Coordinates of C-alpha atoms (C1' of nucleotides) in Angstrom, one line a residue:
Chain A
M1 CA -75.1 -18.9 46.9
G2 CA -71.4 -18.7 47.1
R3 CA -69.0 -21.2 48.5
A4 CA -68.3 -21.1 52.2
P5 CA -64.9 -19.8 53.0
C6 CA -62.3 -22.4 53.9
C7 CA -61.4 -20.5 57.0
D8 CA -62.2 -17.4 59.0
K9 CA -60.4 -14.9 57.0
A10 CA -60.7 -12.3 59.7
N11 CA -58.8 -14.4 62.2
V12 CA -56.0 -15.7 60.0
K13 CA -52.7 -14.1 59.2
R14 CA -51.9 -13.3 55.6
G15 CA -48.9 -12.2 53.7
P16 CA -45.3 -13.4 53.9
W17 CA -44.4 -16.1 56.3
S18 CA -42.1 -15.3 59.2
P19 CA -39.2 -17.6 60.1
E20 CA -41.1 -18.5 63.3
E21 CA -44.1 -19.6 61.4
D22 CA -42.0 -21.6 59.0
A23 CA -40.3 -23.3 61.9
K24 CA -43.6 -24.2 63.5
L25 CA -45.1 -25.6 60.4
K26 CA -42.0 -27.5 59.4
D27 CA -41.6 -28.9 62.9
Y28 CA -45.2 -29.9 63.1
I29 CA -45.3 -31.7 59.8
E30 CA -42.0 -33.4 60.3
K31 CA -43.3 -34.8 63.6
Q32 CA -47.0 -35.3 63.0
G33 CA -47.4 -35.3 59.2
T34 CA -50.2 -33.5 57.6
G35 CA -52.8 -35.9 59.0
G36 CA -54.5 -35.7 55.6
N37 CA -56.3 -32.6 56.7
W38 CA -54.8 -29.2 55.9
I39 CA -57.8 -27.3 57.2
S40 CA -57.3 -28.4 60.8
L41 CA -53.5 -28.4 60.6
P42 CA -52.8 -24.8 61.4
H43 CA -54.8 -24.9 64.6
K44 CA -53.0 -28.1 65.7
A45 CA -49.7 -26.6 64.8
G46 CA -50.4 -23.3 66.6
L47 CA -50.5 -21.2 63.5
R48 CA -53.0 -18.5 62.7
R49 CA -52.9 -19.3 59.1
C50 CA -55.4 -20.7 56.5
G51 CA -54.9 -24.4 55.8
K52 CA -54.5 -23.7 52.2
S53 CA -51.8 -21.2 53.0
C54 CA -50.0 -23.8 55.1
R55 CA -50.2 -26.3 52.3
L56 CA -48.9 -23.9 49.8
R57 CA -46.0 -22.9 52.1
W58 CA -45.1 -26.5 52.7
L59 CA -45.3 -27.6 49.2
N60 CA -43.6 -24.7 47.6
Y61 CA -41.0 -23.8 50.2
L62 CA -40.6 -25.9 53.3
R63 CA -40.7 -29.5 52.2
P64 CA -37.4 -31.3 51.7
N65 CA -35.5 -31.4 48.5
I66 CA -37.0 -28.3 47.0
R67 CA -34.7 -26.5 44.6
H68 CA -35.1 -22.8 43.7
G69 CA -33.7 -20.8 40.9
D70 CA -31.0 -21.7 38.3
F71 CA -33.0 -23.7 35.9
T72 CA -30.7 -25.7 33.7
E73 CA -30.9 -25.9 29.9
E74 CA -32.1 -29.4 30.3
E75 CA -34.9 -28.2 32.5
D76 CA -35.7 -25.6 29.9
K77 CA -36.0 -28.3 27.3
I78 CA -38.3 -30.3 29.4
I79 CA -40.5 -27.4 30.3
C80 CA -40.8 -26.2 26.7
S81 CA -41.4 -29.7 25.4
L82 CA -44.1 -30.5 27.9
F83 CA -45.7 -27.1 27.5
A84 CA -45.9 -27.7 23.8
S85 CA -47.5 -31.1 24.4
I86 CA -49.8 -30.6 27.4
G87 CA -50.0 -26.9 27.9
S88 CA -49.9 -25.1 31.2
R89 CA -50.4 -28.1 33.4
W90 CA -47.6 -27.0 35.7
S91 CA -48.1 -29.8 38.2
V92 CA -47.6 -32.4 35.5
I93 CA -44.5 -30.5 34.3
A94 CA -43.2 -30.2 37.8
A95 CA -43.5 -34.0 38.2
H96 CA -40.9 -34.3 35.5
L97 CA -38.5 -31.9 37.2
H98 CA -37.1 -33.3 40.4
G99 CA -37.3 -30.8 43.2
R100 CA -39.1 -28.2 41.3
T101 CA -42.6 -26.9 42.3
D102 CA -45.4 -26.1 39.9
N103 CA -45.4 -22.5 41.2
D104 CA -41.7 -22.2 40.5
I105 CA -42.0 -23.5 37.0
K106 CA -45.0 -21.3 36.3
N107 CA -43.2 -18.3 37.5
Y108 CA -40.1 -19.2 35.6
W109 CA -42.1 -19.7 32.4
N110 CA -44.0 -16.5 32.8
T111 CA -41.1 -14.3 33.7
K112 CA -38.2 -15.7 31.8
L113 CA -38.6 -18.7 29.6
K114 CA -41.5 -17.4 27.6
K115 CA -39.6 -14.2 26.9
K116 CA -36.5 -16.2 26.1
L117 CA -38.3 -18.2 23.6
I118 CA -40.0 -15.2 22.0
A119 CA -36.7 -13.3 21.8
T120 CA -35.1 -16.2 20.0
M121 CA -37.8 -16.3 17.4
A122 CA -37.7 -13.9 14.5
P123 CA -39.9 -11.2 16.1
P124 CA -42.9 -10.4 14.0
P125 CA -44.7 -7.1 14.2
P126 CA -47.0 -7.3 17.1
H127 CA -50.2 -6.5 15.2
H128 CA -51.8 -7.7 12.0
L129 CA -48.9 -9.8 11.0
Q130 CA -49.4 -11.8 8.0
A131 CA -47.9 -15.1 8.7
F132 CA -48.3 -18.8 9.4
A133 CA -50.8 -19.9 6.8
S134 CA -49.2 -17.7 4.2
S135 CA -46.0 -19.7 4.6
P136 CA -46.8 -22.6 6.8
S137 CA -44.2 -24.9 5.6
S138 CA -41.4 -22.5 4.9
P139 CA -38.2 -23.1 6.9
S140 CA -37.9 -21.2 10.1
S141 CA -35.2 -18.6 10.5
S142 CA -31.9 -20.2 11.6
S143 CA -32.1 -18.7 15.0
Q144 CA -35.6 -20.1 15.5
Y145 CA -34.6 -23.4 14.2
N146 CA -31.6 -23.6 16.4
M147 CA -33.5 -22.5 19.5
I148 CA -36.1 -25.2 19.0
N149 CA -33.6 -27.8 18.2
S150 CA -31.9 -26.9 21.4
L151 CA -35.2 -27.5 23.1
L152 CA -36.2 -30.8 21.6
P153 CA -36.1 -33.5 22.3
Y154 CA -35.7 -33.5 26.0
D155 CA -36.2 -37.1 27.0
P156 CA -35.5 -40.4 25.2
S157 CA -38.9 -41.6 26.4
I158 CA -40.6 -38.8 24.7
S159 CA -38.9 -38.5 21.3
T160 CA -39.4 -35.6 19.0
N161 CA -41.5 -37.8 16.8
Q162 CA -43.6 -38.9 19.6
L163 CA -44.2 -35.4 20.5
L164 CA -45.0 -34.2 17.1
T165 CA -46.6 -37.1 15.4
P166 CA -49.3 -37.9 15.0
H167 CA -49.4 -34.2 15.6
Q168 CA -53.0 -33.5 15.2
G169 CA -54.3 -35.8 17.8
M170 CA -51.8 -34.8 20.4
M171 CA -52.0 -31.1 19.8
M172 CA -55.7 -31.1 19.8
T173 CA -55.8 -33.1 22.9
M174 CA -53.9 -30.2 24.4
M175 CA -55.8 -27.5 22.6
G176 CA -59.1 -29.0 23.4
Q177 CA -58.4 -28.2 27.0
Q178 CA -56.9 -24.8 26.4
Q179 CA -58.3 -23.2 23.4
Q180 CA -61.5 -22.1 22.0
L181 CA -62.7 -22.0 18.5
L182 CA -64.8 -19.2 17.4
Y183 CA -66.3 -18.5 14.1
Q184 CA -66.3 -14.9 13.0
E185 CA -67.7 -13.6 9.8
D186 CA -65.9 -10.4 10.2
M187 CA -62.2 -10.2 11.2
G188 CA -62.8 -6.7 12.5
S189 CA -64.9 -8.0 15.3
L190 CA -62.7 -10.6 16.9
V191 CA -63.7 -11.4 20.4
N192 CA -63.1 -14.1 22.9
S193 CA -65.8 -16.5 23.8
P194 CA -66.7 -17.3 27.3
N195 CA -67.9 -20.8 26.2
S196 CA -64.8 -22.2 24.9
N197 CA -65.2 -25.8 25.9
K198 CA -68.6 -26.0 24.6
V199 CA -67.5 -24.6 21.4
I200 CA -64.8 -27.3 21.2
M201 CA -67.3 -30.0 22.0
S202 CA -69.8 -28.9 19.5
H203 CA -67.3 -28.0 16.9
Q204 CA -68.4 -30.5 14.4
E205 CA -72.0 -29.6 14.8
D206 CA -71.2 -26.0 14.3
I207 CA -69.4 -26.8 11.1
H208 CA -72.7 -28.0 9.7
K209 CA -74.7 -25.2 11.2
Q210 CA -72.5 -22.6 9.9
S211 CA -71.5 -24.2 6.7
T212 CA -72.9 -21.3 4.8
N213 CA -70.7 -18.8 6.5
K214 CA -67.3 -17.7 5.3
G215 CA -65.9 -18.2 8.7
I216 CA -62.5 -17.9 10.1
M217 CA -61.3 -19.9 13.1
L218 CA -59.9 -18.1 16.0
L219 CA -57.8 -19.8 18.6
S220 CA -57.1 -18.3 21.9
D221 CA -56.7 -19.2 25.5
A222 CA -59.9 -20.3 27.1
R223 CA -59.2 -19.9 30.7
S224 CA -59.1 -16.3 31.7
G225 CA -59.4 -12.8 30.6
S226 CA -55.9 -12.0 31.5
S227 CA -54.0 -9.9 29.1
T228 CA -51.1 -12.2 29.3
T229 CA -52.9 -15.5 28.8
S230 CA -56.0 -14.9 26.7
T231 CA -55.0 -12.5 24.1
V232 CA -56.1 -13.3 20.7
T233 CA -53.2 -15.2 19.4
R234 CA -54.1 -16.7 16.1
V235 CA -56.6 -16.3 13.5
K236 CA -56.6 -18.7 10.7
L237 CA -58.8 -19.5 7.9
E238 CA -61.5 -21.9 8.9
H239 CA -62.3 -24.1 6.0
N240 CA -65.9 -24.4 6.8
D241 CA -66.9 -26.6 4.0
H242 CA -65.6 -30.1 4.0
H243 CA -66.8 -30.6 0.5
H244 CA -64.7 -28.0 -1.1
H245 CA -67.5 -25.8 -2.3
H246 CA -65.8 -22.6 -1.4
E247 CA -62.3 -23.0 -2.7
E248 CA -62.2 -19.6 -4.1
D249 CA -63.1 -18.0 -0.8
E250 CA -60.5 -20.1 0.9
R251 CA -57.7 -19.0 -1.4
S252 CA -58.7 -15.4 -0.8
M253 CA -58.5 -15.8 2.9
S254 CA -55.4 -17.9 3.3
S255 CA -53.7 -15.6 5.7
V256 CA -53.3 -15.3 9.4
V257 CA -53.5 -12.5 11.8
I258 CA -51.5 -12.7 15.0
E259 CA -52.8 -10.1 17.4
D260 CA -50.5 -10.6 20.2
Y261 CA -48.4 -13.2 22.1
G262 CA -50.2 -15.3 24.6
M263 CA -49.8 -18.7 25.9
E264 CA -51.2 -20.2 22.7
E265 CA -48.9 -18.2 20.6
I266 CA -46.0 -19.6 22.5
K267 CA -47.3 -23.0 21.9
Q268 CA -47.6 -22.3 18.3
L269 CA -44.1 -20.9 18.1
I270 CA -42.8 -24.1 19.7
N271 CA -44.9 -26.4 17.6
S272 CA -44.6 -24.5 14.3
S273 CA -40.9 -24.6 14.8
C274 CA -41.1 -28.2 15.7
T275 CA -42.9 -28.8 12.5
S276 CA -40.4 -26.9 10.5
S277 CA -37.8 -29.4 11.7
S278 CA -40.0 -32.3 10.9
N279 CA -41.3 -31.5 7.5
S280 CA -44.2 -29.3 8.3
L281 CA -46.6 -31.4 10.3
W282 CA -49.1 -28.7 11.2
F283 CA -51.1 -28.8 8.1
D284 CA -50.6 -28.9 4.5
E285 CA -51.7 -25.6 2.9
N286 CA -52.5 -27.5 -0.3
K287 CA -54.9 -29.7 1.6
P288 CA -57.7 -27.4 2.8
E289 CA -59.2 -30.1 4.9
D290 CA -56.0 -30.3 6.9
K291 CA -56.4 -26.8 7.9
F292 CA -59.4 -27.7 9.8
M293 CA -58.7 -31.3 10.8
S294 CA -55.4 -30.4 12.4
Y295 CA -57.3 -28.5 15.0
Y296 CA -59.5 -31.3 16.0
Chain B
dA1 C1' -30.1 11.0 46.3
dA2 C1' -34.7 10.5 45.0
dG3 C1' -38.3 8.9 42.2
dC4 C1' -40.0 5.8 38.9
dA5 C1' -40.7 1.6 36.2
dG6 C1' -40.2 -3.1 35.4
dG7 C1' -39.1 -7.7 36.8
dG8 C1' -39.3 -11.6 39.9
dC9 C1' -41.4 -14.3 43.1
dA10 C1' -44.3 -15.6 47.1
dA11 C1' -48.8 -15.8 48.3
dC12 C1' -53.7 -15.6 47.5
dC13 C1' -58.1 -16.6 45.0
dG14 C1' -61.6 -19.2 43.0
dC15 C1' -62.9 -23.2 40.8
dG16 C1' -63.3 -28.2 39.6
dA17 C1' -62.9 -32.9 41.1
dG18 C1' -63.3 -36.4 44.1
dA19 C1' -64.1 -38.1 48.8
dA20 C1' -67.0 -38.3 52.7
dT21 C1' -71.3 -38.0 54.9
Chain C
dT1 C1' -78.6 -39.6 45.4
dA2 C1' -77.7 -35.1 47.1
dT3 C1' -74.9 -32.3 49.8
dT4 C1' -70.8 -30.8 52.0
dC5 C1' -66.0 -30.7 52.6
dT6 C1' -61.3 -30.8 51.3
dC7 C1' -57.6 -30.9 48.2
dG8 C1' -55.1 -29.6 44.3
dC9 C1' -54.6 -26.8 40.5
dG10 C1' -53.9 -22.7 37.4
dG11 C1' -54.4 -17.9 37.2
dT12 C1' -53.7 -13.6 39.3
dT13 C1' -52.1 -10.2 42.6
dG14 C1' -49.2 -7.4 45.1
dC15 C1' -44.9 -6.6 47.4
dC16 C1' -40.0 -6.1 47.2
dC17 C1' -35.8 -5.5 44.8
dT18 C1' -33.0 -3.6 41.3
dG19 C1' -31.7 -0.7 37.7
dC20 C1' -32.4 3.5 35.3
dT21 C1' -33.1 8.5 34.9

DNA sequence: AAGCAGGGCAACCGCGAGAAT
DNA sequence: TATTCTCGCGGTTGCCCTGCT
């Protein structure tokens, strides 16, 4: 059984807000407050709107001290740094940017900042690029390096070192929420898993269960099937044997396929660049166990 | 001038979490 | 303890504007 709708959709107005509606809502909230109940607010305020719509309109547009447009470089830094460390938790990022809304930041990231970041990186071929693990510790291009250095650090309270080290724990805290791990025996059949979190949770078990497989680890966004957010972003050798029984296999597979740019790819760009400027913290290609452990 | 494509942004949708009952 | 309700969040959609042909 589905969830009951929050309002009678047939009797509420949808679409863009008129100045009159804005004025009604603003006036009501300024005088009465929200009363802690957005569902009943529109009726009290004389609006034929869904409570959720009112809330969104107030939070993203009408409430005092909202700023729109013209993100500063400093704000870019903050957004990129936080995105690299916590992912797409826009509300948290917004909390660090006075007067900005999560929606604004999300839109800004999706439409401008992400592209800006990608454009600044040395653009790899979009498909079947051999990269990353094949040269994980090589210096970034100067443009990439400069871009990232211009982005980090953003805040004395969150230093570059804090952001990047101990990198594995922090990055995997983030990735544990956002990414999935899949094991594929065949690189030609890469697919996204609908059970990403479970895969993360049971990762260690799977290592043992699948210890006989020559697997690769696939990382991608776990949240949606959107082409912009869940594209296969990175395939990297999964060192599936902690006891180094398959070193030959590993050597033969030490390469990465980047299928497309998605959210995770951007994070990787940010972080791989960060690591380049801090002595390659992602993993040490000479330590196979690091290839795996860094994703925990 | 008209049609088209792409970008930007406001708004909507559905879900999870926590509070209330 | 179970169920219902509400809020808040992130992802997605669709409209409008602008630039190009």
